[in-house]
Protein backbone atom coordinates (compact mmCIF):
# COMPACT_ATOMS: atom_id res chain seq x y z
CA UNK A 1 0.00 0.00 0.00
CA UNK A 2 1.56 3.37 -0.98
CA UNK A 3 1.19 6.69 0.91
CA UNK A 4 -1.95 7.82 -0.90
CA UNK A 5 -3.65 4.44 -0.47
CA UNK A 6 -2.87 4.28 3.22
CA UNK A 7 -4.13 7.88 3.71
CA UNK A 8 -7.41 6.90 2.03
CA UNK A 9 -7.64 3.75 4.10
CA UNK A 10 -7.52 5.82 7.30
CA UNK A 11 -10.03 8.43 6.09
CA UNK A 12 -13.54 8.55 7.50
CA UNK A 13 -16.39 7.10 5.48
CA UNK A 14 -19.37 9.36 4.84
CA UNK A 15 -22.73 7.86 3.84
CA UNK A 16 -25.19 10.14 2.06
CA UNK A 17 -27.92 10.14 -0.59
CA UNK A 18 -27.14 9.25 -4.20
CA UNK A 19 -27.12 12.45 -6.30
CA UNK A 20 -27.22 12.91 -10.09
CA UNK A 21 -23.54 13.94 -10.00
CA UNK A 22 -22.63 10.49 -8.60
CA UNK A 23 -24.02 8.50 -11.53
CA UNK A 24 -20.77 8.37 -13.53
CA UNK A 25 -18.74 7.09 -10.56
CA UNK A 26 -21.48 4.65 -9.52
CA UNK A 27 -21.51 3.18 -13.03
CA UNK A 28 -17.72 2.87 -12.89
CA UNK A 29 -18.00 0.87 -9.64
CA UNK A 30 -20.76 -1.24 -11.18
CA UNK A 31 -18.44 -2.09 -14.09
CA UNK A 32 -15.53 -2.86 -11.71
CA UNK A 33 -17.62 -5.43 -9.81
CA UNK A 34 -19.17 -6.81 -13.03
CA UNK A 35 -22.70 -5.68 -12.19
CA UNK A 36 -23.37 -4.63 -15.78
CA UNK A 37 -26.57 -2.73 -14.95
CA UNK A 38 -28.16 -0.38 -17.45
CA UNK A 39 -27.27 3.29 -16.72
CA UNK A 40 -31.02 4.03 -16.89
CA UNK A 41 -31.48 1.97 -13.72
CA UNK A 42 -29.14 4.25 -11.77
CA UNK A 43 -30.91 7.30 -13.20
CA UNK A 44 -34.29 5.85 -12.16
CA UNK A 45 -33.14 5.09 -8.60
CA UNK A 46 -31.75 8.60 -8.30
CA UNK A 47 -35.01 10.09 -9.56
CA UNK A 48 -37.64 7.86 -7.93
CA UNK A 49 -35.93 6.22 -4.93
CA UNK A 50 -33.48 8.96 -3.94
CA UNK A 51 -34.17 8.59 -0.22
CA UNK A 52 -33.21 4.92 -0.16
CA UNK A 53 -30.33 5.05 -2.64
CA UNK A 54 -27.11 5.88 -0.84
CA UNK A 55 -23.42 6.27 -1.50
CA UNK A 56 -20.33 5.94 0.68
CA UNK A 57 -17.67 8.57 0.12
CA UNK A 58 -14.06 8.50 1.30
CA UNK A 59 -12.11 11.75 0.85
CA UNK A 60 -14.43 12.76 -1.98
CA UNK A 61 -14.04 9.41 -3.76
CA UNK A 62 -17.16 7.32 -4.31
CA UNK A 63 -16.32 4.02 -2.60
CA UNK A 64 -19.66 2.24 -2.87
CA UNK A 65 -23.40 2.52 -3.14
CA UNK A 66 -26.65 0.77 -2.29
CA UNK A 67 -29.83 1.05 -4.34
CA UNK A 68 -32.96 0.37 -2.29
CA UNK A 69 -36.65 0.92 -2.78
CA UNK A 70 -39.99 0.39 -1.08
CA UNK A 71 -41.18 -2.79 -2.77
CA UNK A 72 -44.54 -2.86 -0.93
CA UNK A 73 -45.84 -0.48 1.78
CA UNK A 74 -44.21 -2.71 4.41
CA UNK A 75 -41.14 -4.07 2.65
CA UNK A 76 -37.86 -2.43 1.68
CA UNK A 77 -36.01 -4.19 -1.12
CA UNK A 78 -32.24 -3.95 -1.56
CA UNK A 79 -31.77 -3.94 -5.33
CA UNK A 80 -27.98 -3.61 -5.63
CA UNK A 81 -25.05 -3.10 -3.29
CA UNK A 82 -21.52 -2.59 -4.56
CA UNK A 83 -18.21 -1.47 -3.07
CA UNK A 84 -15.21 -0.51 -5.21
CA UNK A 85 -12.75 -3.45 -4.99
CA UNK A 86 -9.96 -1.27 -3.53
CA UNK A 87 -12.29 -0.26 -0.68
CA UNK A 88 -13.74 -3.70 0.09
CA UNK A 89 -13.42 -5.49 3.44
CA UNK A 90 -13.39 -2.34 5.53
CA UNK A 91 -17.07 -2.48 6.52
CA UNK A 92 -18.28 0.00 3.88
CA UNK A 93 -20.84 -2.56 2.63
CA UNK A 94 -21.97 -3.02 6.22
CA UNK A 95 -22.30 0.76 6.75
CA UNK A 96 -24.34 1.16 3.57
CA UNK A 97 -26.63 -1.73 4.54
CA UNK A 98 -27.15 -0.45 8.10
CA UNK A 99 -28.07 2.96 6.73
CA UNK A 100 -30.48 1.73 4.06
CA UNK A 101 -32.19 -0.52 6.64
CA UNK A 102 -32.56 2.52 8.91
CA UNK A 103 -34.13 4.45 6.00
CA UNK A 104 -36.53 1.54 5.30
CA UNK A 105 -37.61 1.56 8.96
CA UNK A 106 -38.17 5.32 8.82
CA UNK A 107 -40.35 4.77 5.72
CA UNK A 108 -42.52 2.35 7.68
CA UNK A 109 -41.17 -0.92 6.34
CA UNK A 110 -41.44 -3.93 8.65
CA UNK A 111 -39.10 -6.19 6.69
CA UNK A 112 -36.40 -6.11 4.06
CA UNK A 113 -35.66 -8.56 1.26
CA UNK A 114 -32.93 -9.09 -1.30
CA UNK A 115 -31.55 -11.61 -3.77
CA UNK A 116 -27.97 -12.84 -3.82
CA UNK A 117 -26.10 -15.26 -6.07
CA UNK A 118 -25.62 -18.72 -4.51
CA UNK A 119 -21.87 -18.35 -5.15
CA UNK A 120 -21.59 -14.93 -3.44
CA UNK A 121 -20.53 -16.10 0.01
CA UNK A 122 -19.07 -12.75 1.05
CA UNK A 123 -22.34 -10.90 0.47
CA UNK A 124 -24.28 -13.74 2.12
CA UNK A 125 -22.15 -13.56 5.26
CA UNK A 126 -22.60 -9.79 5.40
CA UNK A 127 -26.39 -10.17 5.11
CA UNK A 128 -26.47 -12.98 7.70
CA UNK A 129 -24.54 -10.79 10.15
CA UNK A 130 -27.22 -8.13 9.69
CA UNK A 131 -29.98 -10.64 10.46
CA UNK A 132 -31.12 -11.67 6.98
CA UNK A 133 -32.20 -15.31 6.65
CA UNK A 134 -32.70 -17.42 3.53
CA UNK A 135 -36.40 -17.80 2.68
CA UNK A 136 -36.17 -19.35 -0.78
CA UNK A 137 -34.18 -20.01 -3.90
CA UNK A 138 -34.93 -19.09 -7.52
CA UNK A 139 -33.22 -21.38 -10.05
CA UNK A 140 -31.69 -19.72 -13.14
CA UNK A 141 -32.47 -16.26 -11.78
CA UNK A 142 -29.46 -14.52 -13.33
CA UNK A 143 -28.78 -14.19 -17.07
CA UNK A 144 -25.84 -16.62 -16.82
CA UNK A 145 -28.13 -19.29 -15.33
CA UNK A 146 -27.02 -18.99 -11.71
CA UNK A 147 -29.65 -19.38 -8.98
CA UNK A 148 -30.54 -16.64 -6.50
CA UNK A 149 -31.03 -17.04 -2.78
CA UNK A 150 -33.86 -14.87 -1.45
CA UNK A 151 -33.09 -13.42 1.97
CA UNK A 152 -35.34 -11.54 4.35
CA UNK A 153 -35.07 -9.84 7.72
CA UNK A 154 -37.55 -8.22 10.08
CA UNK A 155 -36.78 -4.57 10.72
C1 LIG B 1 -20.49 -7.75 -1.20
C2 LIG B 1 -19.81 -6.40 -1.02
C3 LIG B 1 -20.80 -5.29 -1.28
C4 LIG B 1 -19.29 -6.30 0.42
O1 LIG B 1 -18.73 -5.03 0.61
P1 LIG B 1 -17.55 -4.78 1.67
O2 LIG B 1 -17.46 -3.33 1.92
O3 LIG B 1 -16.34 -5.47 1.21
O4 LIG B 1 -18.19 -5.53 2.91
P2 LIG B 1 -17.83 -5.36 4.45
O5 LIG B 1 -16.39 -5.08 4.62
O6 LIG B 1 -18.80 -4.40 5.08
O7 LIG B 1 -18.29 -6.77 5.00
C5 LIG B 1 -18.00 -7.91 4.35
C6 LIG B 1 -16.89 -8.56 5.09
O8 LIG B 1 -16.65 -8.16 6.39
C7 LIG B 1 -17.23 -9.11 7.36
N1 LIG B 1 -17.78 -8.20 8.34
C8 LIG B 1 -18.28 -6.97 8.14
N2 LIG B 1 -18.61 -6.42 9.30
C9 LIG B 1 -18.31 -7.32 10.25
C10 LIG B 1 -18.43 -7.34 11.66
N3 LIG B 1 -18.90 -6.30 12.35
N4 LIG B 1 -18.02 -8.44 12.33
C11 LIG B 1 -17.54 -9.49 11.67
N5 LIG B 1 -17.39 -9.54 10.34
C12 LIG B 1 -17.78 -8.45 9.65
C13 LIG B 1 -18.06 -9.95 6.47
O9 LIG B 1 -18.37 -11.19 6.90
C14 LIG B 1 -17.12 -9.99 5.24
O10 LIG B 1 -15.89 -10.60 5.45
P3 LIG B 1 -14.54 -10.41 4.52
O11 LIG B 1 -14.39 -9.02 4.03
O12 LIG B 1 -13.45 -10.73 5.48
O13 LIG B 1 -14.69 -11.38 3.39
C15 LIG B 1 -18.58 -6.25 -1.97
O14 LIG B 1 -17.76 -7.37 -1.82
C16 LIG B 1 -18.97 -6.08 -3.43
O15 LIG B 1 -19.20 -4.98 -3.91
N6 LIG B 1 -19.02 -7.22 -4.14
C17 LIG B 1 -19.40 -7.21 -5.57
C18 LIG B 1 -20.84 -6.86 -5.76
C19 LIG B 1 -21.74 -7.75 -4.94
O16 LIG B 1 -21.52 -8.95 -4.83
N7 LIG B 1 -22.80 -7.14 -4.37
C20 LIG B 1 -23.77 -7.84 -3.55
C21 LIG B 1 -24.87 -8.28 -4.45
S1 LIG B 1 -26.11 -9.19 -3.60
mmCIF file of C-alpha atoms and ligand atoms in Angstrom:
data_model
loop_
_atom_site.group_PDB
_atom_site.id
_atom_site.type_symbol
_atom_site.label_atom_id
_atom_site.label_comp_id
_atom_site.label_asym_id
_atom_site.label_seq_id
_atom_site.Cartn_x
_atom_site.Cartn_y
_atom_site.Cartn_z
ATOM 1 C CA UNK A 1 0.000 0.000 0.000
ATOM 2 C CA UNK A 2 1.562 3.366 -0.981
ATOM 3 C CA UNK A 3 1.188 6.690 0.910
ATOM 4 C CA UNK A 4 -1.954 7.820 -0.903
ATOM 5 C CA UNK A 5 -3.646 4.444 -0.472
ATOM 6 C CA UNK A 6 -2.871 4.281 3.215
ATOM 7 C CA UNK A 7 -4.125 7.875 3.711
ATOM 8 C CA UNK A 8 -7.407 6.898 2.027
ATOM 9 C CA UNK A 9 -7.643 3.749 4.105
ATOM 10 C CA UNK A 10 -7.517 5.817 7.297
ATOM 11 C CA UNK A 11 -10.027 8.428 6.086
ATOM 12 C CA UNK A 12 -13.543 8.550 7.496
ATOM 13 C CA UNK A 13 -16.392 7.098 5.484
ATOM 14 C CA UNK A 14 -19.368 9.360 4.837
ATOM 15 C CA UNK A 15 -22.730 7.863 3.836
ATOM 16 C CA UNK A 16 -25.192 10.144 2.058
ATOM 17 C CA UNK A 17 -27.920 10.136 -0.589
ATOM 18 C CA UNK A 18 -27.139 9.253 -4.204
ATOM 19 C CA UNK A 19 -27.116 12.454 -6.303
ATOM 20 C CA UNK A 20 -27.220 12.915 -10.088
ATOM 21 C CA UNK A 21 -23.539 13.944 -10.001
ATOM 22 C CA UNK A 22 -22.632 10.492 -8.604
ATOM 23 C CA UNK A 23 -24.019 8.501 -11.525
ATOM 24 C CA UNK A 24 -20.773 8.369 -13.532
ATOM 25 C CA UNK A 25 -18.742 7.092 -10.556
ATOM 26 C CA UNK A 26 -21.484 4.650 -9.518
ATOM 27 C CA UNK A 27 -21.507 3.181 -13.029
ATOM 28 C CA UNK A 28 -17.720 2.874 -12.894
ATOM 29 C CA UNK A 29 -17.995 0.871 -9.637
ATOM 30 C CA UNK A 30 -20.765 -1.235 -11.182
ATOM 31 C CA UNK A 31 -18.440 -2.091 -14.086
ATOM 32 C CA UNK A 32 -15.533 -2.857 -11.707
ATOM 33 C CA UNK A 33 -17.616 -5.430 -9.812
ATOM 34 C CA UNK A 34 -19.169 -6.813 -13.034
ATOM 35 C CA UNK A 35 -22.696 -5.680 -12.191
ATOM 36 C CA UNK A 36 -23.374 -4.627 -15.781
ATOM 37 C CA UNK A 37 -26.568 -2.734 -14.951
ATOM 38 C CA UNK A 38 -28.156 -0.382 -17.446
ATOM 39 C CA UNK A 39 -27.273 3.294 -16.717
ATOM 40 C CA UNK A 40 -31.024 4.027 -16.892
ATOM 41 C CA UNK A 41 -31.485 1.968 -13.715
ATOM 42 C CA UNK A 42 -29.135 4.253 -11.772
ATOM 43 C CA UNK A 43 -30.910 7.297 -13.195
ATOM 44 C CA UNK A 44 -34.289 5.854 -12.163
ATOM 45 C CA UNK A 45 -33.145 5.093 -8.599
ATOM 46 C CA UNK A 46 -31.749 8.597 -8.304
ATOM 47 C CA UNK A 47 -35.005 10.086 -9.556
ATOM 48 C CA UNK A 48 -37.641 7.865 -7.925
ATOM 49 C CA UNK A 49 -35.931 6.220 -4.934
ATOM 50 C CA UNK A 50 -33.478 8.957 -3.943
ATOM 51 C CA UNK A 51 -34.170 8.590 -0.219
ATOM 52 C CA UNK A 52 -33.213 4.924 -0.158
ATOM 53 C CA UNK A 53 -30.325 5.047 -2.642
ATOM 54 C CA UNK A 54 -27.115 5.879 -0.837
ATOM 55 C CA UNK A 55 -23.416 6.271 -1.503
ATOM 56 C CA UNK A 56 -20.327 5.936 0.682
ATOM 57 C CA UNK A 57 -17.670 8.569 0.122
ATOM 58 C CA UNK A 58 -14.059 8.501 1.301
ATOM 59 C CA UNK A 59 -12.112 11.753 0.849
ATOM 60 C CA UNK A 60 -14.429 12.760 -1.979
ATOM 61 C CA UNK A 61 -14.044 9.410 -3.757
ATOM 62 C CA UNK A 62 -17.158 7.321 -4.308
ATOM 63 C CA UNK A 63 -16.317 4.020 -2.604
ATOM 64 C CA UNK A 64 -19.663 2.241 -2.874
ATOM 65 C CA UNK A 65 -23.403 2.524 -3.144
ATOM 66 C CA UNK A 66 -26.650 0.775 -2.295
ATOM 67 C CA UNK A 67 -29.829 1.052 -4.342
ATOM 68 C CA UNK A 68 -32.956 0.370 -2.290
ATOM 69 C CA UNK A 69 -36.654 0.919 -2.777
ATOM 70 C CA UNK A 70 -39.991 0.394 -1.079
ATOM 71 C CA UNK A 71 -41.183 -2.794 -2.767
ATOM 72 C CA UNK A 72 -44.535 -2.855 -0.934
ATOM 73 C CA UNK A 73 -45.835 -0.483 1.783
ATOM 74 C CA UNK A 74 -44.212 -2.710 4.413
ATOM 75 C CA UNK A 75 -41.136 -4.075 2.653
ATOM 76 C CA UNK A 76 -37.857 -2.432 1.676
ATOM 77 C CA UNK A 77 -36.007 -4.185 -1.124
ATOM 78 C CA UNK A 78 -32.239 -3.952 -1.564
ATOM 79 C CA UNK A 79 -31.771 -3.941 -5.327
ATOM 80 C CA UNK A 80 -27.978 -3.606 -5.634
ATOM 81 C CA UNK A 81 -25.053 -3.098 -3.294
ATOM 82 C CA UNK A 82 -21.517 -2.593 -4.557
ATOM 83 C CA UNK A 83 -18.213 -1.472 -3.072
ATOM 84 C CA UNK A 84 -15.210 -0.508 -5.207
ATOM 85 C CA UNK A 85 -12.752 -3.449 -4.987
ATOM 86 C CA UNK A 86 -9.957 -1.273 -3.534
ATOM 87 C CA UNK A 87 -12.294 -0.265 -0.679
ATOM 88 C CA UNK A 88 -13.743 -3.702 0.087
ATOM 89 C CA UNK A 89 -13.420 -5.493 3.445
ATOM 90 C CA UNK A 90 -13.394 -2.340 5.535
ATOM 91 C CA UNK A 91 -17.071 -2.484 6.525
ATOM 92 C CA UNK A 92 -18.283 -0.003 3.884
ATOM 93 C CA UNK A 93 -20.838 -2.558 2.627
ATOM 94 C CA UNK A 94 -21.971 -3.025 6.223
ATOM 95 C CA UNK A 95 -22.297 0.764 6.749
ATOM 96 C CA UNK A 96 -24.344 1.160 3.572
ATOM 97 C CA UNK A 97 -26.627 -1.726 4.540
ATOM 98 C CA UNK A 98 -27.152 -0.449 8.104
ATOM 99 C CA UNK A 99 -28.068 2.964 6.730
ATOM 100 C CA UNK A 100 -30.484 1.727 4.057
ATOM 101 C CA UNK A 101 -32.188 -0.519 6.638
ATOM 102 C CA UNK A 102 -32.558 2.518 8.907
ATOM 103 C CA UNK A 103 -34.130 4.447 6.001
ATOM 104 C CA UNK A 104 -36.532 1.544 5.300
ATOM 105 C CA UNK A 105 -37.605 1.562 8.963
ATOM 106 C CA UNK A 106 -38.172 5.324 8.817
ATOM 107 C CA UNK A 107 -40.348 4.771 5.719
ATOM 108 C CA UNK A 108 -42.520 2.352 7.681
ATOM 109 C CA UNK A 109 -41.166 -0.920 6.343
ATOM 110 C CA UNK A 110 -41.437 -3.932 8.646
ATOM 111 C CA UNK A 111 -39.100 -6.191 6.689
ATOM 112 C CA UNK A 112 -36.402 -6.105 4.055
ATOM 113 C CA UNK A 113 -35.656 -8.561 1.256
ATOM 114 C CA UNK A 114 -32.926 -9.087 -1.300
ATOM 115 C CA UNK A 115 -31.548 -11.606 -3.769
ATOM 116 C CA UNK A 116 -27.974 -12.840 -3.816
ATOM 117 C CA UNK A 117 -26.098 -15.261 -6.074
ATOM 118 C CA UNK A 118 -25.625 -18.718 -4.514
ATOM 119 C CA UNK A 119 -21.874 -18.345 -5.149
ATOM 120 C CA UNK A 120 -21.592 -14.929 -3.443
ATOM 121 C CA UNK A 121 -20.526 -16.103 0.014
ATOM 122 C CA UNK A 122 -19.066 -12.745 1.045
ATOM 123 C CA UNK A 123 -22.341 -10.897 0.471
ATOM 124 C CA UNK A 124 -24.279 -13.741 2.121
ATOM 125 C CA UNK A 125 -22.150 -13.559 5.264
ATOM 126 C CA UNK A 126 -22.603 -9.788 5.404
ATOM 127 C CA UNK A 127 -26.388 -10.166 5.106
ATOM 128 C CA UNK A 128 -26.468 -12.975 7.699
ATOM 129 C CA UNK A 129 -24.539 -10.789 10.145
ATOM 130 C CA UNK A 130 -27.217 -8.128 9.693
ATOM 131 C CA UNK A 131 -29.979 -10.635 10.456
ATOM 132 C CA UNK A 132 -31.116 -11.673 6.976
ATOM 133 C CA UNK A 133 -32.196 -15.306 6.647
ATOM 134 C CA UNK A 134 -32.703 -17.419 3.533
ATOM 135 C CA UNK A 135 -36.400 -17.803 2.676
ATOM 136 C CA UNK A 136 -36.169 -19.352 -0.781
ATOM 137 C CA UNK A 137 -34.181 -20.009 -3.899
ATOM 138 C CA UNK A 138 -34.932 -19.089 -7.519
ATOM 139 C CA UNK A 139 -33.223 -21.380 -10.051
ATOM 140 C CA UNK A 140 -31.687 -19.717 -13.135
ATOM 141 C CA UNK A 141 -32.467 -16.261 -11.784
ATOM 142 C CA UNK A 142 -29.461 -14.518 -13.330
ATOM 143 C CA UNK A 143 -28.784 -14.189 -17.067
ATOM 144 C CA UNK A 144 -25.839 -16.616 -16.821
ATOM 145 C CA UNK A 145 -28.125 -19.288 -15.333
ATOM 146 C CA UNK A 146 -27.021 -18.993 -11.706
ATOM 147 C CA UNK A 147 -29.652 -19.381 -8.985
ATOM 148 C CA UNK A 148 -30.541 -16.637 -6.503
ATOM 149 C CA UNK A 149 -31.034 -17.041 -2.783
ATOM 150 C CA UNK A 150 -33.863 -14.870 -1.453
ATOM 151 C CA UNK A 151 -33.092 -13.423 1.968
ATOM 152 C CA UNK A 152 -35.342 -11.544 4.346
ATOM 153 C CA UNK A 153 -35.070 -9.840 7.721
ATOM 154 C CA UNK A 154 -37.551 -8.216 10.076
ATOM 155 C CA UNK A 155 -36.780 -4.570 10.720
HETATM 156 C C1 LIG B 1 -20.495 -7.753 -1.203
HETATM 157 C C2 LIG B 1 -19.806 -6.402 -1.019
HETATM 158 C C3 LIG B 1 -20.799 -5.293 -1.280
HETATM 159 C C4 LIG B 1 -19.294 -6.304 0.416
HETATM 160 O O1 LIG B 1 -18.735 -5.026 0.608
HETATM 161 P P1 LIG B 1 -17.554 -4.784 1.671
HETATM 162 O O2 LIG B 1 -17.456 -3.335 1.922
HETATM 163 O O3 LIG B 1 -16.339 -5.473 1.213
HETATM 164 O O4 LIG B 1 -18.188 -5.531 2.908
HETATM 165 P P2 LIG B 1 -17.833 -5.357 4.452
HETATM 166 O O5 LIG B 1 -16.389 -5.078 4.624
HETATM 167 O O6 LIG B 1 -18.798 -4.400 5.077
HETATM 168 O O7 LIG B 1 -18.287 -6.774 5.002
HETATM 169 C C5 LIG B 1 -18.001 -7.910 4.347
HETATM 170 C C6 LIG B 1 -16.887 -8.563 5.087
HETATM 171 O O8 LIG B 1 -16.650 -8.165 6.386
HETATM 172 C C7 LIG B 1 -17.233 -9.115 7.355
HETATM 173 N N1 LIG B 1 -17.783 -8.203 8.337
HETATM 174 C C8 LIG B 1 -18.279 -6.971 8.136
HETATM 175 N N2 LIG B 1 -18.605 -6.417 9.298
HETATM 176 C C9 LIG B 1 -18.309 -7.323 10.253
HETATM 177 C C10 LIG B 1 -18.427 -7.343 11.665
HETATM 178 N N3 LIG B 1 -18.899 -6.304 12.349
HETATM 179 N N4 LIG B 1 -18.023 -8.435 12.328
HETATM 180 C C11 LIG B 1 -17.538 -9.492 11.669
HETATM 181 N N5 LIG B 1 -17.392 -9.537 10.335
HETATM 182 C C12 LIG B 1 -17.780 -8.453 9.645
HETATM 183 C C13 LIG B 1 -18.057 -9.952 6.475
HETATM 184 O O9 LIG B 1 -18.368 -11.194 6.897
HETATM 185 C C14 LIG B 1 -17.116 -9.990 5.240
HETATM 186 O O10 LIG B 1 -15.891 -10.597 5.451
HETATM 187 P P3 LIG B 1 -14.537 -10.411 4.520
HETATM 188 O O11 LIG B 1 -14.390 -9.020 4.033
HETATM 189 O O12 LIG B 1 -13.451 -10.731 5.482
HETATM 190 O O13 LIG B 1 -14.690 -11.379 3.394
HETATM 191 C C15 LIG B 1 -18.584 -6.248 -1.969
HETATM 192 O O14 LIG B 1 -17.762 -7.372 -1.824
HETATM 193 C C16 LIG B 1 -18.971 -6.084 -3.429
HETATM 194 O O15 LIG B 1 -19.199 -4.977 -3.909
HETATM 195 N N6 LIG B 1 -19.017 -7.222 -4.144
HETATM 196 C C17 LIG B 1 -19.395 -7.206 -5.571
HETATM 197 C C18 LIG B 1 -20.844 -6.865 -5.760
HETATM 198 C C19 LIG B 1 -21.744 -7.746 -4.940
HETATM 199 O O16 LIG B 1 -21.524 -8.950 -4.827
HETATM 200 N N7 LIG B 1 -22.797 -7.140 -4.365
HETATM 201 C C20 LIG B 1 -23.774 -7.843 -3.554
HETATM 202 C C21 LIG B 1 -24.874 -8.276 -4.452
HETATM 203 S S1 LIG B 1 -26.111 -9.191 -3.601
#
